Every structure is written in C-alpha cells, then in structure tokens.
XYZ file of C-alpha atoms in Angstrom:
548
model
C -0.066 0.002 -0.036
C 1.369 3.482 -0.892
C 0.602 6.329 1.576
C 0.764 10.123 1.756
C 2.976 11.995 4.102
C 0.323 13.185 6.348
C -1.037 9.745 6.747
C 2.563 8.071 8.052
C 2.704 11.150 10.361
C -0.826 10.400 11.622
C 0.160 6.474 12.104
C 3.938 7.516 13.500
C 1.874 9.795 16.213
C -0.203 6.729 16.963
C 2.539 4.106 17.237
C 4.209 6.699 19.774
C 1.442 7.115 21.882
C 0.106 3.676 22.211
C 3.908 2.448 22.822
C 3.948 5.077 25.700
C 0.928 4.051 26.988
C 1.622 0.373 27.030
C 5.230 0.901 28.384
C 3.977 2.924 31.191
C 1.189 0.363 32.043
C 4.133 -2.203 31.946
C 6.330 -0.223 34.208
C 3.378 0.176 36.806
C 2.864 -3.421 36.719
C 6.583 -4.242 36.941
C 6.999 -1.710 40.009
C 4.124 -3.368 41.805
C 4.834 -7.146 41.361
C 8.573 -6.095 42.454
C 7.545 -4.609 45.503
C 5.109 -7.485 46.172
C 7.886 -9.821 45.784
C 10.061 -7.758 48.087
C 7.092 -7.234 50.776
C 7.347 -11.418 51.315
C 8.635 -11.905 54.785
C 8.820 -15.659 54.822
C 12.148 -16.680 53.237
C 10.994 -20.002 52.083
C 7.756 -18.299 50.314
C 10.128 -15.577 49.044
C 12.669 -18.347 47.504
C 9.873 -20.020 45.579
C 8.662 -16.980 43.954
C 12.246 -16.245 42.992
C 12.471 -19.697 41.563
C 9.334 -19.524 39.627
C 10.724 -16.621 37.831
C 12.045 -18.835 35.064
C 9.803 -21.624 34.936
C 6.620 -19.811 34.693
C 7.628 -17.380 32.043
C 9.306 -20.052 30.253
C 5.827 -22.280 30.221
C 3.968 -19.035 29.214
C 5.816 -18.681 26.038
C 5.951 -22.326 25.070
C 2.118 -22.571 25.749
C 0.656 -19.382 24.245
C 2.958 -17.600 22.118
C 3.135 -17.826 18.618
C 7.054 -17.785 18.285
C 8.282 -20.328 20.837
C 11.274 -18.271 22.190
C 12.277 -16.500 25.022
C 15.727 -14.931 25.989
C 17.068 -11.417 24.840
C 14.125 -9.195 23.848
C 16.612 -7.165 21.515
C 18.052 -10.368 19.983
C 14.604 -11.273 19.204
C 13.551 -8.294 18.073
C 16.795 -8.160 15.777
C 15.956 -11.444 14.267
C 12.321 -10.379 13.514
C 13.983 -7.023 11.929
C 16.417 -8.457 9.893
C 15.144 -11.853 8.602
C 11.360 -11.362 9.128
C 11.004 -7.933 7.675
C 9.932 -6.729 11.139
C 6.524 -8.995 10.997
C 5.516 -9.651 14.655
C 2.009 -10.960 15.377
C 0.326 -9.118 18.622
C -0.198 -12.587 20.256
C 3.539 -13.084 20.270
C 4.073 -9.438 21.711
C 1.618 -10.123 24.463
C 2.824 -13.045 25.946
C 6.825 -12.017 25.268
C 6.049 -8.776 27.453
C 3.899 -10.783 29.937
C 6.885 -13.247 30.196
C 9.576 -10.589 30.601
C 7.111 -9.075 33.287
C 7.109 -12.145 35.185
C 10.732 -12.836 34.985
C 11.998 -9.604 36.140
C 9.150 -9.057 38.365
C 9.490 -12.200 40.162
C 13.509 -11.983 40.568
C 14.976 -12.899 37.388
C 18.187 -10.780 36.292
C 17.016 -8.579 33.321
C 16.415 -5.206 31.783
C 12.541 -3.779 31.589
C 13.619 -2.378 28.030
C 13.750 -5.802 26.282
C 9.670 -6.051 26.702
C 9.616 -1.993 26.105
C 11.415 -2.627 22.643
C 9.039 -5.655 22.299
C 5.958 -3.527 22.863
C 6.667 -0.766 20.547
C 8.250 -2.939 17.715
C 5.080 -5.350 18.241
C 2.732 -2.027 17.690
C 4.669 -0.566 14.765
C 4.671 -4.125 12.947
C 0.750 -4.454 13.907
C 0.024 -0.872 12.037
C 2.400 -2.207 8.995
C 0.044 -5.468 8.727
C -3.280 -3.437 9.318
C -2.538 -0.994 6.580
C -0.885 -3.655 4.130
C 2.245 -1.901 3.859
C 5.144 -2.949 1.702
C 7.964 -5.392 3.869
C 10.548 -2.384 3.609
C 7.756 -0.328 5.305
C 7.121 -2.867 7.780
C 10.852 -2.941 8.943
C 10.518 0.581 9.378
C 7.559 1.190 11.628
C 8.825 -1.873 13.544
C 12.389 -0.321 14.490
C 10.775 3.175 15.146
C 8.151 1.550 17.402
C 11.127 0.029 19.107
C 12.997 3.348 19.340
C 9.714 4.547 21.207
C 9.831 1.757 23.617
C 13.251 2.698 24.726
C 12.602 6.133 24.695
C 9.699 5.335 27.452
C 11.682 3.040 29.335
C 14.472 5.537 29.838
C 12.615 8.672 29.853
C 15.328 9.537 27.116
C 13.725 10.432 23.892
C 17.421 11.249 22.130
C 18.607 7.967 23.186
C 15.593 6.147 21.814
C 15.802 7.721 18.406
C 19.802 7.091 17.882
C 19.302 3.425 18.798
C 16.895 3.062 16.078
C 19.959 4.311 13.905
C 22.646 2.423 15.519
C 21.414 -1.094 16.655
C 20.833 -3.370 13.786
C 24.488 -3.002 12.582
C 27.848 -3.136 14.345
C 29.560 -0.490 11.668
C 26.549 0.868 9.681
C 23.488 3.093 10.812
C 19.977 3.138 9.546
C 19.735 6.741 8.510
C 16.532 6.753 6.722
C 14.297 6.236 9.725
C 16.068 9.247 11.756
C 13.006 11.317 11.558
C 10.258 8.802 12.040
C 11.987 7.244 15.169
C 12.285 11.304 16.590
C 8.773 11.350 15.980
C 7.507 8.167 17.836
C 10.453 8.662 20.613
C 8.921 12.155 21.761
C 5.456 11.065 21.438
C 5.988 8.179 23.666
C 8.479 9.942 26.161
C 5.393 12.667 26.443
C 2.796 9.968 27.250
C 5.136 8.447 29.656
C 5.754 11.447 31.419
C 2.048 12.100 31.930
C 1.483 8.750 33.273
C 4.455 7.956 35.341
C 6.123 11.246 35.891
C 8.989 13.285 34.787
C 11.533 11.388 36.690
C 14.592 10.118 34.967
C 15.192 6.478 35.320
C 18.359 7.254 36.913
C 18.012 10.934 38.421
C 21.759 11.265 39.260
C 23.020 14.920 39.913
C 26.573 15.341 38.851
C 28.868 18.161 39.999
C 30.482 20.685 37.811
C 33.866 19.220 36.355
C 36.858 20.798 34.936
C 38.216 18.736 31.721
C 42.073 18.278 33.196
C 44.646 15.679 32.960
C 42.900 13.445 36.105
C 39.462 13.437 34.405
C 41.242 12.336 31.014
C 43.378 9.739 32.689
C 40.424 8.350 34.624
C 38.224 8.452 31.653
C 40.906 6.352 29.413
C 41.458 3.444 32.560
C 37.772 3.282 33.088
C 37.791 2.716 28.953
C 40.049 0.263 29.301
C 38.452 -1.490 32.452
C 35.224 -1.388 30.351
C 36.333 -3.552 27.437
C 37.820 -6.091 29.848
C 34.503 -6.227 31.603
C 32.200 -6.159 28.573
C 34.496 -8.868 27.217
C 33.993 -11.025 30.479
C 30.181 -10.316 30.195
C 29.896 -11.667 26.337
C 32.064 -14.536 26.756
C 30.105 -15.698 30.129
C 27.030 -15.186 28.338
C 27.879 -17.273 25.395
C 29.299 -19.963 27.728
C 25.739 -20.352 29.153
C 23.845 -19.760 25.790
C 25.860 -22.410 23.920
C 26.899 -24.690 26.331
C 23.451 -25.290 27.929
C 21.935 -26.761 25.095
C 23.114 -30.118 25.956
C 20.469 -29.909 28.574
C 16.804 -31.021 27.904
C 14.738 -28.008 27.168
C 11.612 -28.854 29.815
C 15.053 -29.299 32.591
C 16.481 -26.151 31.436
C 14.089 -23.685 33.168
C 13.830 -25.421 36.289
C 17.842 -25.576 36.730
C 17.930 -22.029 35.634
C 15.476 -21.224 38.529
C 17.322 -23.239 41.190
C 20.520 -21.369 40.114
C 18.472 -17.888 40.368
C 17.233 -18.914 44.116
C 21.235 -19.932 44.608
C 22.311 -16.562 43.613
C 19.768 -14.574 45.104
C 20.220 -16.119 48.287
C 23.677 -14.620 48.678
C 23.335 -11.745 46.483
C 19.780 -10.613 46.358
C 20.895 -7.204 44.906
C 21.261 -8.368 41.472
C 17.716 -10.037 41.380
C 15.261 -8.089 39.184
C 16.404 -4.905 37.560
C 18.880 -3.985 40.117
C 17.364 -0.200 39.815
C 17.391 0.133 43.879
C 20.973 -0.677 43.898
C 22.294 1.701 41.204
C 20.288 4.648 42.775
C 21.507 3.900 46.335
C 24.658 4.131 44.991
C 24.275 7.160 43.100
C 22.252 9.195 45.718
C 24.855 7.753 48.361
C 21.993 6.265 50.006
C 23.587 2.715 50.188
C 27.025 1.987 51.792
C 28.827 -0.284 49.963
C 32.536 -1.798 50.170
C 35.142 -2.822 47.493
C 34.609 -6.355 47.986
C 30.672 -6.051 47.689
C 30.586 -4.120 44.392
C 33.201 -6.230 42.955
C 31.065 -9.163 43.744
C 28.025 -7.572 42.546
C 29.793 -6.888 39.282
C 30.657 -10.589 38.667
C 27.293 -12.158 40.248
C 25.100 -9.865 37.948
C 26.717 -11.020 35.008
C 25.932 -14.577 35.873
C 22.570 -13.940 37.098
C 21.891 -12.399 33.801
C 23.343 -15.112 31.778
C 21.362 -17.661 33.600
C 18.068 -15.605 33.023
C 18.127 -15.231 29.702
C 19.392 -18.262 28.702
C 17.569 -20.940 30.698
C 13.785 -19.691 29.915
C 13.610 -16.319 31.218
C 12.818 -12.861 29.128
C 14.139 -9.666 29.223
C 16.760 -7.169 28.047
C 20.604 -7.056 28.571
C 20.606 -2.815 28.696
C 20.065 -2.390 32.118
C 22.154 -5.189 33.445
C 24.913 -3.371 31.552
C 24.273 -0.162 33.214
C 24.156 -2.079 36.284
C 27.565 -3.682 35.663
C 28.899 -0.152 34.706
C 27.712 1.039 37.886
C 29.539 -1.533 39.843
C 32.914 -1.032 37.809
C 32.727 2.680 38.384
C 32.427 1.871 42.231
C 35.053 -0.510 42.309
C 37.494 1.914 40.514
C 36.369 4.725 43.254
C 36.563 2.577 45.935
C 40.293 1.027 44.951
C 41.492 4.385 44.108
C 40.049 6.930 46.212
C 43.396 8.233 47.477
C 44.333 9.948 43.593
C 40.637 10.554 42.482
C 39.217 12.490 45.411
C 38.704 15.342 43.338
C 36.407 13.616 40.858
C 32.821 13.119 41.804
C 31.624 9.483 42.533
C 28.879 10.095 40.059
C 30.830 11.052 37.096
C 33.263 7.960 37.642
C 29.793 5.632 37.505
C 28.785 7.800 34.366
C 32.097 7.061 32.304
C 32.094 3.435 33.310
C 28.427 3.040 32.208
C 29.160 4.729 29.058
C 32.264 2.499 28.232
C 30.492 -0.860 29.236
C 27.126 -0.106 27.617
C 28.779 0.919 24.201
C 31.354 -2.149 24.483
C 28.592 -5.198 25.437
C 26.039 -3.659 23.204
C 27.881 -2.348 20.187
C 26.130 0.917 20.594
C 28.659 3.592 20.728
C 26.364 6.952 19.966
C 23.275 5.774 22.097
C 25.706 4.931 25.515
C 26.879 8.385 24.932
C 23.736 9.868 24.491
C 21.931 7.725 27.310
C 24.452 8.737 29.814
C 24.295 12.375 28.634
C 20.620 12.531 29.147
C 20.666 10.885 32.559
C 23.349 12.319 34.006
C 23.516 15.796 32.196
C 25.697 17.118 29.498
C 28.704 17.813 31.905
C 29.710 14.214 31.807
C 29.742 13.783 27.825
C 33.327 14.502 27.175
C 34.581 11.794 29.710
C 32.204 9.459 28.540
C 32.919 9.750 25.106
C 36.460 9.097 26.032
C 35.729 6.080 27.787
C 33.041 4.879 25.434
C 35.268 5.066 22.170
C 37.960 3.043 23.683
C 35.900 0.596 25.075
C 34.232 0.282 21.639
C 37.178 0.018 19.679
C 38.747 -2.514 21.846
C 36.025 -4.794 21.653
C 35.880 -4.943 18.023
C 33.275 -6.744 15.929
C 32.481 -8.796 19.619
C 28.554 -8.021 20.486
C 26.754 -9.891 23.231
C 23.723 -9.873 20.531
C 24.236 -12.176 17.799
C 21.644 -11.003 15.518
C 23.467 -7.507 15.233
C 24.844 -7.981 11.605
C 27.979 -6.232 10.738
C 26.692 -4.101 8.277
C 23.831 -3.042 5.697
C 23.488 -5.837 3.037
C 23.114 -6.202 -0.768
C 19.896 -8.067 -1.769
C 21.906 -11.223 -2.370
C 23.902 -11.036 1.019
C 20.605 -10.384 3.149
C 19.216 -13.775 1.037
C 22.062 -15.378 2.028
C 21.625 -14.510 5.865
C 18.024 -15.150 6.102
C 18.349 -18.741 4.399
C 21.172 -19.323 6.995
C 18.810 -18.767 9.813
C 16.234 -21.197 8.353
C 18.733 -24.124 8.325
C 20.036 -26.176 11.086
C 23.519 -25.799 11.615
C 24.121 -29.201 11.783
C 22.822 -29.719 8.479
C 25.501 -27.152 7.471
C 28.407 -28.701 8.771
C 27.734 -31.831 7.028
C 27.901 -30.287 3.678
C 31.655 -29.703 2.221
C 33.115 -27.378 -0.231
C 33.896 -29.905 -2.266
C 30.032 -30.848 -2.623
C 28.665 -27.484 -4.062
C 31.857 -25.936 -5.821
C 32.139 -25.270 -9.366
C 35.290 -27.278 -10.670
C 37.994 -25.532 -12.870
C 37.160 -22.010 -12.560
C 38.614 -19.477 -15.167
C 41.507 -18.003 -13.898
C 44.244 -15.307 -14.747
C 47.808 -15.563 -14.485
C 49.107 -12.895 -12.184
C 52.281 -12.470 -14.287
C 50.276 -11.003 -17.426
C 49.484 -7.036 -17.398
C 46.009 -5.832 -17.321
C 45.334 -5.184 -21.149
C 46.023 -9.058 -21.618
C 43.747 -9.772 -18.713
C 40.950 -7.652 -20.003
C 41.412 -9.020 -23.545
C 40.815 -12.570 -21.791
C 38.000 -11.753 -19.847
C 35.775 -10.214 -22.514
C 34.802 -13.403 -23.635
C 33.219 -14.253 -20.010
C 30.586 -12.524 -17.869
C 32.215 -12.891 -14.810
C 32.735 -10.162 -12.136
C 35.520 -11.911 -10.121
C 38.450 -13.767 -11.259
C 40.801 -16.142 -9.321
C 44.636 -14.977 -9.551
C 47.441 -17.612 -9.903
C 51.383 -17.238 -10.049
C 53.170 -20.600 -10.930
C 49.822 -22.561 -10.735
C 49.603 -21.300 -7.054
C 46.483 -19.432 -6.117
C 47.332 -15.833 -4.539
C 43.713 -14.084 -4.563
C 41.492 -12.250 -6.601
C 40.433 -9.611 -8.928
C 37.572 -8.095 -9.899
C 36.253 -6.494 -13.371
C 36.116 -2.789 -11.785
C 39.587 -2.818 -10.678
C 41.076 -4.200 -13.976
C 38.971 -1.292 -15.638
C 40.125 1.332 -13.536
C 43.923 0.553 -13.198
C 46.728 1.707 -15.570
C 46.739 -1.258 -18.645
C 50.551 -1.596 -18.352
C 50.393 -2.756 -14.233
C 50.412 -6.585 -13.795
C 47.278 -8.601 -12.590
C 49.535 -9.672 -9.486
C 49.987 -5.850 -8.562
C 46.125 -5.434 -8.177
C 45.246 -8.765 -6.893
C 43.431 -8.844 -3.675
C 45.198 -11.200 -0.892
C 42.442 -13.725 -0.038
C 42.803 -16.969 1.952
C 41.663 -20.070 0.363
C 39.371 -22.844 1.625
C 39.726 -26.681 1.576
C 37.695 -29.012 0.047
C 36.790 -30.445 3.388
C 35.663 -26.796 4.705
C 32.322 -26.953 5.937
C 29.195 -25.149 4.450
C 28.581 -23.486 7.991
C 32.168 -22.083 7.914
C 31.613 -20.779 3.933
C 28.523 -19.116 5.147
C 30.021 -17.464 8.386
C 33.031 -16.083 6.318
C 30.936 -14.699 3.388
C 28.687 -12.915 6.073
C 31.709 -11.500 8.118
C 33.947 -10.392 5.103
C 31.087 -9.814 2.363
C 33.335 -11.784 -0.084
C 31.163 -13.075 -3.172
C 33.162 -15.999 -3.902
C 35.877 -18.410 -1.722
C 38.374 -20.156 -3.482
C 39.219 -24.032 -3.212
C 42.708 -25.421 -3.313
C 44.159 -28.803 -2.849
C 47.607 -29.281 -0.435
C 49.609 -28.059 -3.062
C 47.739 -24.695 -3.068
C 46.559 -25.225 -6.503
C 43.329 -24.064 -7.403
C 40.748 -26.453 -7.994
C 37.497 -25.004 -7.671
C 34.959 -21.644 -6.511
C 31.751 -21.270 -4.226
C 29.968 -18.107 -4.866
C 27.296 -16.882 -3.040
C 24.850 -17.884 -5.633
C 25.978 -21.614 -5.183
C 25.542 -21.180 -1.484
C 21.856 -19.731 -1.807
C 21.040 -22.557 -4.261
C 22.207 -25.242 -1.751
C 20.132 -23.681 1.484
C 17.292 -23.206 -0.976
C 17.563 -26.786 -1.372
C 18.171 -27.975 2.353
C 15.247 -25.751 3.368
C 12.770 -26.950 0.436
C 12.050 -23.546 -0.311
C-alpha cells in the first residue's frame, strides 16, 4: 500500500502514543510486582517466588505464544527485523511481554527495555500489517516502534532515536528512519511522563567538572577496564547460551530457577532490574564496600546469563548499566586516594558509557543515554571511555543477530536462508560437494591489458589469480577497468585466504557474511586452484536444504 506523508505521520503519532501508554502500564505493573515480591517476609515463600521467575515465564511462551522463543528481547527483535521484515504478531508481542514481566518482577535478572522495545516493535508491526504496507515499510515501523519503547523506558527520547539508527548493525546506521524514530520517541516519552511522572530512570546529580589530566586519565583507564568487563560479560553469556544446549529444554528452566535462587540467597541485590542498587549508589544512600561491588559486578553477569539462557525473558541494556555502575564503584573505592577530586557519580557515568558501548556495540546510544541521564557535563569523559571500550572490543557483541553492516539483496538472502537451516546440517556439507570445478583464472604475471582481452569472452565480475599454478588471491573486473593497462595483474590482486575441500558450508557462510566476500576459492594441499564457491552456489544449496 502506498501512503501520503500526512497519513504516515498520523500513524507514527499513534505508534508513539500507544507505545508510551503500553510501556507505562508495563512499568507500573513491574513496579507493583517487584514491591510485592520484596514485601514477602517468609524466606521459603520468597525463594519459591524467585524460583518461579524462569519456569513460569518459559511455560507461558511455550504454551501460548506464536513464537516459542524466550531470552534477550533485543536479539529476538533483531531477528524479526533482519530476517522477517519486522513481522511480529500481537499474540507473540503480548506473551513475550508477559513473560518478561514475570521474569523480572519475580526476581530474574534482566532489563525492562527488552519488553519495552518488544511492545513498541510489535505495535509498529501491527500497524504495518493493518494497513497492508510493503515489507520495507513494515521494517521501518517495527524499528521506530522499538525506538519509542526505549525512549519510554529510559525517559530518554534522544537515546531512543539514536538506538533506532545504531542497533541493527555493528558498523552501520539506519539513517532512513531518523525522522520517523524521533517522532515516535518524543510522543512515547511525552505519554510516559504524563502517566508515570517526569523523573529520570536514574536521576543522578553530577557536580560541575573541569576537563583536566585527572579526568582524562580516569576516562582512559575506565575505557580499558570497560572493554575487559564487557568481554567477560559477553564470554560468560555465550558460554551459558551455547553450553546449556545439551540439557533437555523442559529441564533447563527448572535448573535456571534453582541457580537464580542460589545466587539470590547470597546476593539478592542482583535480582530483578537492580534499580534500587544503582539509585542507592548514585544518591549515596547505599553504603557499599570494594568487595561487595566487585562481587555484585560478577554475580550480575552470571545471574543475567542464567536468566536469559534458561527460559527467562528480558533485556540486556539495564544489566549493562548495573555492571557499569559496579565497575565505576570498584574503581572509585580502590583508587580513592588519588581520584578524590572527581565526583563519584561522574566516575559511574564514565564506566556505564564504556560498558554499555562495548557490550551492546552502540557507541552513540551509550553516549546520548549517559548525557540524558547524568547531564551534559559528563559527555566528554563518557565519549573517551565509550570510544576506547568500543574500539578495543572490535566486532564482538553480546547480540548475535546484530549484523556487521547493511547488505546487498543477495547477501541478505544468504543471511535469511542461513537462519532457516539447522547448523548441524550445514556442517555436514563440504565445499567439495557444492563447488564449481576448474574456474576461469588469470595469471598474475600478465598485464591488465592482456587480462581484459581474456575476460571479455566471459560474463564474470570476479576472477581468481594464480602465479606458477599457485592461488594468490582474486581480482574484480572493476579493478581491471580502473587501473593502468601496463600494470601486472599480480600488482592489483586482492589477497584472500583460500579454503579447503573439507571446509563446511557453515564455515563458508560465516566467512561470507562477516567479510562480504562473494566468492571463495578452493585449493588442494599444493595450493593449486581446483574450484570456486559463489554466493549463488550457497543460496541455491540452502534453498534446496530448506525446501523453499
């Protein structure tokens, strides 16, 4: 369906308003359920309630939702965004949010931004389905709805807007949705303020700071420490995610519930969102020691990893903020003798920016969120910390469905098909089975003029290059046309590692997706070229495997 500008702006306003209203209802329900849990005085009953946080939420999704998947709300959102054009049913949205409410409210360790963006994304997708918009418009409404959800949860409309631009990719942005996301985020924020009040999620008060060598040094050190902590968080999270797959699915939520009970018995501060601990430290009303905050940092990582990988549902943003708060506290308490001139709250803000950026691969969102939450005076040190942590952690993100960058239609098709086929099946197929034998190649010692004369008889855009019968890389037709004719082909060859006949299809796809290479060349033990696998070959094979 085609639409006029006026019509789409009305729809955006409705998405923002409904998201703000729904997120406010969720937040009020979560606060009530959390207070109810915390008011239980009987220890046994309290532990039973905490235990139920995972099995109960898992059962609800399995019994009632169209999509039988729990875990990180953001990862589920990204899967729908990238691989289903943003299509989500209202039934899936409702039961995913209910699952998150029970997970977090009863004591599971997760963040409310997961259900927040699920609400917004689901509402955006519903409008697209209702008005029969094309798949591309559905994707956009899905993500701007999620932006509204983030803005409503954090009371931070700019952070919600930047989130929509940044979160889909590690090294790219969705600039096309900027205006739409800004509209929905501001509307959702306004509705949330009306319903729940204007108070910021973490209303810290930072003192005025002067940018000097002390603050720069602290920012650099916390950037380095943030990268280490983020990598630890991601590693432990993935260990639980992939290591627990050997346990039967119906047993896993019970095990998860028991583990959360064990953790909560000794460290109840890490249960739920952890808001009270974050606010208590920020306001100075909660007295902590170095050993306590150090333990809470590690236990929050473990508790969140257990919760979201054994059947619970929720977000990873707020746990990142909690972990950043603990890291800032560890730094402040361990170096109090030489950072007394830097406000405790500012150190926390710097650490949050670093951990958030590195863990979620959202550099801009982390900076804007800290600026909106703590005030603009922390922006410069937060930028330093976030950039260092972001760069040091490279392409490692806790969100596995966050793609490296935007893709061509063929690359996107490859990625979508890849997610529809069992990884075990892909590991059984070898390059030898799907390769094209004896591909056309160029001798690296001839000049480009000679090479062009040879390739004009073919319709290929990429050619492998060999020297003395040994594969050295490949060259594209574009390069041959742009470079001086007298140059040798070897001088303009793109170096690329070959693959072996026994390389699995799973490995081939992962390399193509991560490196954007369209052709991989197969060599024997003597490094002689024997075949080529193209994206088309891979897509055709997956198409057959998936019976599409």
